[in-house]
PDB file of C-alpha atoms in Angstrom:
ATOM      1  CA  GLY A1468       0.000   0.000   0.000  1.00 73.00           C
ATOM      2  CA  ASP A1469       0.957   3.651  -0.307  1.00 78.00           C
ATOM      3  CA  VAL A1470      -0.228   6.966   1.120  1.00 81.00           C
ATOM      4  CA  ASP A1471      -1.924   9.535  -1.116  1.00 83.00           C
ATOM      5  CA  PRO A1472      -0.135  12.817  -0.247  1.00 74.00           C
ATOM      6  CA  ARG A1473      -3.257  14.819  -1.158  1.00 78.00           C
ATOM      7  CA  TYR A1474      -5.035  13.486   1.931  1.00 82.00           C
ATOM      8  CA  ALA A1475      -2.340  12.571   4.434  1.00 80.00           C
ATOM      9  CA  ASN A1476       1.364  11.863   4.811  1.00 77.00           C
ATOM     10  CA  THR A1477       3.127   8.827   6.187  1.00 78.00           C
ATOM     11  CA  ASN A1478       4.101  10.489   9.463  1.00 78.00           C
ATOM     12  CA  GLU A1479       0.491  11.495  10.121  1.00 83.00           C
ATOM     13  CA  VAL A1480      -0.843   7.989   9.455  1.00 86.00           C
ATOM     14  CA  LEU A1481       1.821   6.306  11.580  1.00 85.00           C
ATOM     15  CA  GLY A1482       1.341   8.896  14.330  1.00 86.00           C
ATOM     16  CA  ARG A1483      -2.338   7.954  14.598  1.00 89.00           C
ATOM     17  CA  PHE A1484      -1.427   4.268  14.427  1.00 89.00           C
ATOM     18  CA  LYS A1485       0.986   4.652  17.351  1.00 88.00           C
ATOM     19  CA  ALA A1486      -1.547   6.603  19.410  1.00 91.00           C
ATOM     20  CA  GLU A1487      -4.735   4.629  18.680  1.00 91.00           C
ATOM     21  CA  LEU A1488      -3.846   1.070  17.683  1.00 90.00           C
ATOM     22  CA  MET A1489      -0.331   0.259  18.822  1.00 90.00           C
ATOM     23  CA  PRO A1490      -1.017   0.383  22.621  1.00 89.00           C
ATOM     24  CA  ASP A1491      -3.904  -2.081  22.227  1.00 91.00           C
ATOM     25  CA  LEU A1492      -1.788  -4.466  20.165  1.00 90.00           C
ATOM     26  CA  GLU A1493       1.079  -4.345  22.667  1.00 88.00           C
ATOM     27  CA  ALA A1494      -1.368  -4.874  25.537  1.00 90.00           C
ATOM     28  CA  ARG A1495      -2.502  -8.090  23.822  1.00 91.00           C
ATOM     29  CA  GLY A1496       1.090  -9.326  23.685  1.00 91.00           C
ATOM     30  CA  PHE A1497       1.961  -8.465  20.095  1.00 90.00           C
ATOM     31  CA  GLY A1498       5.369  -7.083  19.173  1.00 88.00           C
ATOM     32  CA  VAL A1499       5.286  -4.157  16.731  1.00 85.00           C
ATOM     33  CA  SER A1500       8.151  -2.873  14.583  1.00 85.00           C
ATOM     34  CA  LEU A1501       8.053  -0.182  11.908  1.00 82.00           C
ATOM     35  CA  GLN A1502       9.574  -1.038   8.549  1.00 84.00           C
ATOM     36  CA  GLY A1503       9.310   0.087   4.955  1.00 81.00           C
ATOM     37  CA  GLU A1504       9.048   3.813   4.299  1.00 75.00           C
ATOM     38  CA  MET A1505       9.384   4.806   7.964  1.00 77.00           C
ATOM     39  CA  LYS A1506      12.610   2.843   8.476  1.00 80.00           C
ATOM     40  CA  GLU A1507      14.077   4.081   5.201  1.00 82.00           C
ATOM     41  CA  GLY A1508      12.993   7.649   6.016  1.00 77.00           C
ATOM     42  CA  LEU A1509      14.829   7.616   9.346  1.00 79.00           C
ATOM     43  CA  GLU A1510      17.992   6.336   7.668  1.00 85.00           C
ATOM     44  CA  THR A1511      17.705   9.015   4.964  1.00 83.00           C
ATOM     45  CA  GLN A1512      17.130  11.700   7.594  1.00 81.00           C
ATOM     46  CA  LYS A1513      20.276  10.726   9.492  1.00 86.00           C
ATOM     47  CA  SER A1514      22.248  10.708   6.243  1.00 88.00           C
ATOM     48  CA  MET A1515      20.985  14.178   5.262  1.00 85.00           C
ATOM     49  CA  MET A1516      21.722  15.663   8.673  1.00 86.00           C
ATOM     50  CA  ARG A1517      25.261  14.292   8.440  1.00 89.00           C
ATOM     51  CA  ALA A1518      25.627  15.738   4.940  1.00 87.00           C
ATOM     52  CA  LEU A1519      24.251  19.109   6.140  1.00 87.00           C
ATOM     53  CA  LEU A1520      26.790  19.192   8.971  1.00 90.00           C
ATOM     54  CA  ILE A1521      29.658  18.383   6.581  1.00 91.00           C
ATOM     55  CA  GLY A1522      28.423  21.061   4.183  1.00 88.00           C
ATOM     56  CA  MET A1523      28.258  23.715   6.913  1.00 90.00           C
ATOM     57  CA  ILE A1524      31.778  22.846   8.055  1.00 93.00           C
ATOM     58  CA  GLY A1525      32.947  23.170   4.444  1.00 92.00           C
ATOM     59  CA  ILE A1526      31.248  26.574   4.101  1.00 91.00           C
ATOM     60  CA  PHE A1527      32.852  27.744   7.344  1.00 93.00           C
ATOM     61  CA  VAL A1528      36.337  26.646   6.271  1.00 93.00           C
ATOM     62  CA  LEU A1529      36.062  28.319   2.855  1.00 92.00           C
ATOM     63  CA  LEU A1530      34.759  31.570   4.333  1.00 91.00           C
ATOM     64  CA  SER A1531      37.488  31.532   6.993  1.00 91.00           C
ATOM     65  CA  PHE A1532      40.113  31.519   4.253  1.00 91.00           C
ATOM     66  CA  GLN A1533      38.229  34.209   2.323  1.00 88.00           C
ATOM     67  CA  PHE A1534      37.703  36.614   5.236  1.00 88.00           C
ATOM     68  CA  ARG A1535      40.781  35.579   7.237  1.00 87.00           C
ATOM     69  CA  SER A1536      38.633  35.433  10.356  1.00 87.00           C
ATOM     70  CA  PHE A1537      36.720  32.863  12.394  1.00 88.00           C
ATOM     71  CA  LEU A1538      33.925  35.204  13.530  1.00 88.00           C
ATOM     72  CA  GLU A1539      32.925  36.785  10.222  1.00 90.00           C
ATOM     73  CA  PRO A1540      32.003  33.396   8.656  1.00 91.00           C
ATOM     74  CA  ILE A1541      29.641  32.819  11.592  1.00 90.00           C
ATOM     75  CA  THR A1542      28.008  36.167  10.805  1.00 91.00           C
ATOM     76  CA  VAL A1543      27.519  35.026   7.212  1.00 91.00           C
ATOM     77  CA  MET A1544      26.093  31.658   8.253  1.00 91.00           C
ATOM     78  CA  THR A1545      23.389  33.209  10.448  1.00 89.00           C
ATOM     79  CA  ALA A1546      21.329  33.285   7.238  1.00 88.00           C
ATOM     80  CA  ILE A1547      20.863  29.498   7.467  1.00 90.00           C
ATOM     81  CA  PRO A1548      18.541  29.454  10.525  1.00 90.00           C
ATOM     82  CA  PHE A1549      16.668  32.417   9.000  1.00 89.00           C
ATOM     83  CA  ALA A1550      15.884  30.180   6.042  1.00 91.00           C
ATOM     84  CA  LEU A1551      14.292  27.613   8.365  1.00 92.00           C
ATOM     85  CA  ILE A1552      11.751  30.263   9.424  1.00 93.00           C
ATOM     86  CA  GLY A1553      10.693  30.649   5.803  1.00 94.00           C
ATOM     87  CA  VAL A1554      10.556  26.870   5.303  1.00 94.00           C
ATOM     88  CA  VAL A1555       8.112  26.398   8.202  1.00 94.00           C
ATOM     89  CA  TRP A1556       5.876  29.359   7.325  1.00 95.00           C
ATOM     90  CA  GLY A1557       5.926  28.489   3.628  1.00 94.00           C
ATOM     91  CA  HIS A1558       4.719  24.958   4.263  1.00 93.00           C
ATOM     92  CA  TRP A1559       2.011  26.277   6.560  1.00 93.00           C
ATOM     93  CA  ALA A1560       0.842  28.848   3.987  1.00 94.00           C
ATOM     94  CA  MET A1561       0.629  26.210   1.235  1.00 91.00           C
ATOM     95  CA  GLY A1562      -0.971  23.580   3.456  1.00 87.00           C
ATOM     96  CA  LEU A1563       1.984  21.217   3.089  1.00 87.00           C
ATOM     97  CA  ALA A1564       3.325  18.882   5.734  1.00 82.00           C
ATOM     98  CA  LEU A1565       7.027  18.919   6.572  1.00 84.00           C
ATOM     99  CA  SER A1566       8.355  15.783   4.921  1.00 81.00           C
ATOM    100  CA  MET A1567      11.610  14.238   3.804  1.00 81.00           C
ATOM    101  CA  PRO A1568      11.721  16.291   0.563  1.00 87.00           C
ATOM    102  CA  SER A1569      11.190  19.406   2.714  1.00 90.00           C
ATOM    103  CA  ILE A1570      14.257  18.583   4.802  1.00 87.00           C
ATOM    104  CA  MET A1571      16.183  17.789   1.636  1.00 87.00           C
ATOM    105  CA  GLY A1572      15.252  21.230   0.273  1.00 90.00           C
ATOM    106  CA  PHE A1573      16.431  22.928   3.461  1.00 89.00           C
ATOM    107  CA  ALA A1574      19.707  20.994   3.385  1.00 86.00           C
ATOM    108  CA  SER A1575      20.379  22.117  -0.181  1.00 85.00           C
ATOM    109  CA  LEU A1576      19.301  25.660   0.746  1.00 87.00           C
ATOM    110  CA  ALA A1577      22.114  26.035   3.298  1.00 83.00           C
ATOM    111  CA  GLY A1578      24.680  26.686   0.579  1.00 82.00           C
ATOM    112  CA  VAL A1579      22.432  29.105  -1.323  1.00 86.00           C
ATOM    113  CA  VAL A1580      21.229  31.506   1.380  1.00 88.00           C
ATOM    114  CA  VAL A1581      24.759  32.467   2.431  1.00 89.00           C
ATOM    115  CA  ASN A1582      25.279  34.237  -0.912  1.00 87.00           C
ATOM    116  CA  ASP A1583      23.360  37.311   0.239  1.00 88.00           C
ATOM    117  CA  SER A1584      25.300  37.456   3.508  1.00 91.00           C
ATOM    118  CA  ILE A1585      28.616  37.190   1.653  1.00 91.00           C
ATOM    119  CA  LEU A1586      27.639  40.195  -0.488  1.00 89.00           C
ATOM    120  CA  LEU A1587      26.850  42.268   2.601  1.00 92.00           C
ATOM    121  CA  VAL A1588      29.896  41.283   4.653  1.00 92.00           C
ATOM    122  CA  ALA A1589      32.262  41.769   1.707  1.00 91.00           C
ATOM    123  CA  PHE A1590      30.769  45.239   1.121  1.00 93.00           C
ATOM    124  CA  ILE A1591      31.143  46.146   4.817  1.00 93.00           C
ATOM    125  CA  LYS A1592      34.792  45.072   4.794  1.00 91.00           C
ATOM    126  CA  ASN A1593      35.484  47.128   1.667  1.00 92.00           C
ATOM    127  CA  ARG A1594      33.867  50.203   3.194  1.00 92.00           C
ATOM    128  CA  ARG A1595      35.924  49.759   6.367  1.00 92.00           C
ATOM    129  CA  HIS A1596      39.079  49.681   4.252  1.00 92.00           C
ATOM    130  CA  GLU A1597      37.951  52.969   2.694  1.00 92.00           C
ATOM    131  CA  GLY A1598      37.861  54.603   6.117  1.00 91.00           C
ATOM    132  CA  LEU A1599      34.271  54.219   7.327  1.00 92.00           C
ATOM    133  CA  THR A1600      33.618  53.045  10.871  1.00 92.00           C
ATOM    134  CA  THR A1601      32.115  49.599  11.413  1.00 92.00           C
ATOM    135  CA  VAL A1602      28.704  51.051  12.270  1.00 93.00           C
ATOM    136  CA  GLU A1603      28.705  53.397   9.255  1.00 94.00           C
ATOM    137  CA  ALA A1604      29.717  50.560   6.929  1.00 94.00           C
ATOM    138  CA  ALA A1605      27.055  48.257   8.416  1.00 94.00           C
ATOM    139  CA  MET A1606      24.390  50.930   7.916  1.00 94.00           C
ATOM    140  CA  ALA A1607      25.423  51.547   4.309  1.00 94.00           C
ATOM    141  CA  ALA A1608      25.584  47.867   3.309  1.00 92.00           C
ATOM    142  CA  PRO A1609      21.867  46.939   3.113  1.00 93.00           C
ATOM    143  CA  ARG A1610      21.025  50.226   1.364  1.00 93.00           C
ATOM    144  CA  ASP A1611      23.768  50.134  -1.253  1.00 92.00           C
ATOM    145  CA  ARG A1612      23.685  46.381  -1.926  1.00 91.00           C
ATOM    146  CA  PHE A1613      19.899  45.958  -1.812  1.00 94.00           C
ATOM    147  CA  ARG A1614      19.545  45.509  -5.581  1.00 93.00           C
ATOM    148  CA  ALA A1615      22.350  42.938  -5.804  1.00 90.00           C
ATOM    149  CA  VAL A1616      20.982  40.948  -2.850  1.00 90.00           C
ATOM    150  CA  LEU A1617      17.440  41.046  -4.236  1.00 91.00           C
ATOM    151  CA  LEU A1618      18.437  39.960  -7.757  1.00 91.00           C
ATOM    152  CA  THR A1619      20.622  37.151  -6.404  1.00 86.00           C
ATOM    153  CA  SER A1620      17.600  35.655  -4.650  1.00 90.00           C
ATOM    154  CA  LEU A1621      14.911  36.458  -7.226  1.00 91.00           C
ATOM    155  CA  THR A1622      16.683  34.605 -10.018  1.00 92.00           C
ATOM    156  CA  THR A1623      16.617  31.395  -7.962  1.00 90.00           C
ATOM    157  CA  VAL A1624      13.005  31.919  -6.843  1.00 92.00           C
ATOM    158  CA  ALA A1625      11.836  32.660 -10.405  1.00 93.00           C
ATOM    159  CA  GLY A1626      13.413  29.443 -11.661  1.00 92.00           C
ATOM    160  CA  LEU A1627      11.516  27.334  -9.118  1.00 92.00           C
ATOM    161  CA  LEU A1628       8.089  28.997  -9.349  1.00 91.00           C
ATOM    162  CA  PRO A1629       6.897  26.799 -12.270  1.00 91.00           C
ATOM    163  CA  LEU A1630       7.630  23.683 -10.218  1.00 90.00           C
ATOM    164  CA  LEU A1631       5.907  25.191  -7.182  1.00 89.00           C
ATOM    165  CA  ALA A1632       2.778  25.875  -9.253  1.00 87.00           C
ATOM    166  CA  GLU A1633       2.684  22.365 -10.770  1.00 87.00           C
ATOM    167  CA  THR A1634      -0.508  20.423  -9.926  1.00 82.00           C
ATOM    168  CA  SER A1635       0.236  17.009 -11.450  1.00 83.00           C
ATOM    169  CA  LEU A1636       0.430  13.999  -9.166  1.00 78.00           C
ATOM    170  CA  GLN A1637       3.996  13.248 -10.289  1.00 79.00           C
ATOM    171  CA  ALA A1638       5.174  16.644  -9.003  1.00 81.00           C
ATOM    172  CA  GLN A1639       3.677  16.285  -5.521  1.00 83.00           C
ATOM    173  CA  VAL A1640       6.904  14.769  -4.181  1.00 83.00           C
ATOM    174  CA  LEU A1641       9.012  17.677  -5.467  1.00 89.00           C
ATOM    175  CA  ILE A1642       6.703  20.521  -4.410  1.00 91.00           C
ATOM    176  CA  PRO A1643       7.777  20.414  -0.699  1.00 91.00           C
ATOM    177  CA  LEU A1644      11.420  20.562  -1.826  1.00 92.00           C
ATOM    178  CA  ALA A1645      10.720  23.586  -4.044  1.00 92.00           C
ATOM    179  CA  ALA A1646       8.665  25.224  -1.277  1.00 93.00           C
ATOM    180  CA  SER A1647      11.571  24.897   1.164  1.00 94.00           C
ATOM    181  CA  ILE A1648      13.964  26.601  -1.240  1.00 94.00           C
ATOM    182  CA  VAL A1649      11.580  29.359  -2.404  1.00 94.00           C
ATOM    183  CA  PHE A1650      10.157  30.410   0.965  1.00 95.00           C
ATOM    184  CA  GLY A1651      13.394  29.815   2.844  1.00 94.00           C
ATOM    185  CA  LEU A1652      15.282  32.009   0.393  1.00 93.00           C
ATOM    186  CA  CYS A1653      12.650  34.763   0.566  1.00 93.00           C
ATOM    187  CA  ALA A1654      12.719  34.836   4.382  1.00 93.00           C
ATOM    188  CA  SER A1655      16.499  34.800   4.624  1.00 92.00           C
ATOM    189  CA  THR A1656      16.808  37.546   1.979  1.00 92.00           C
ATOM    190  CA  LEU A1657      14.610  39.899   3.992  1.00 91.00           C
ATOM    191  CA  LEU A1658      16.117  39.052   7.356  1.00 92.00           C
ATOM    192  CA  VAL A1659      19.805  39.211   6.396  1.00 91.00           C
ATOM    193  CA  LEU A1660      19.368  42.809   5.239  1.00 93.00           C
ATOM    194  CA  PHE A1661      18.639  43.778   8.841  1.00 93.00           C
ATOM    195  CA  VAL A1662      20.252  41.146  11.044  1.00 93.00           C
ATOM    196  CA  VAL A1663      23.639  40.476   9.406  1.00 93.00           C
ATOM    197  CA  PRO A1664      24.781  44.143   9.459  1.00 94.00           C
ATOM    198  CA  SER A1665      23.518  44.412  13.048  1.00 94.00           C
ATOM    199  CA  ILE A1666      25.488  41.349  14.146  1.00 93.00           C
ATOM    200  CA  TYR A1667      28.582  42.667  12.364  1.00 92.00           C
ATOM    201  CA  ALA A1668      28.228  46.014  14.143  1.00 93.00           C
ATOM    202  CA  ILE A1669      27.831  44.241  17.502  1.00 93.00           C
ATOM    203  CA  LEU A1670      31.025  42.258  16.908  1.00 91.00           C
ATOM    204  CA  GLY A1671      32.725  45.567  16.134  1.00 90.00           C
ATOM    205  CA  ASP A1672      31.459  47.046  19.412  1.00 90.00           C
ATOM    206  CA  PHE A1673      33.061  44.172  21.289  1.00 90.00           C
ATOM    207  CA  GLY A1674      36.317  44.672  19.369  1.00 86.00           C
ATOM    208  CA  TRP A1675      36.237  41.156  17.946  1.00 85.00           C
ATOM    209  CA  LEU A1676      36.819  42.172  14.307  1.00 85.00           C
ATOM    210  CA  ALA A1677      40.154  42.485  12.610  1.00 74.00           C
ATOM    211  CA  LYS A1678      41.343  46.030  11.988  1.00 73.00           C
ATOM    212  CA  ALA A1679      40.668  47.414   8.526  1.00 63.00           C
TER     213      ALA A1679
END
């Protein structure tokens, strides 16, 4: 058998099974184990989380070489949890359940959402080299780089909108993946314009940034 995603998802069905039927079966002396899609899903989830961790470490190492700092890459990578906000709200707005393709979309999104943060941090560093204070450079970054940040995100979103609007049954598996990328990217794009420069300015207040 299989689950029709238009009416329910596997986690929902198994959740009701565990709550309503499983206790009665165990009380009668039956042993119950979950196999098939649930077992494979858990293995896939562990594999993706491991891959996400490796990817984030790789991003951190590359940015550390680029910025010659260990704190500035963390500022750039704050865009990743911002994307998760968009993933959750996007699924809620579209009436989708968080599923394995959703997590896969978020994992692939981690390397995309940092692009906007890199643009901002690189601009701030350049402005500091030109003589501006950290606060002045942080204030100028979202205003002067707004168009570049917006276009960087919109090109990706525009490419995925046809898939997001697809109604065929074959596309139902891919729609949660596309929703994670589209809504996660939109949320992170808006939030990094405010939060990343603020975090950079705070690090400057504490004197944790390298001198220009």
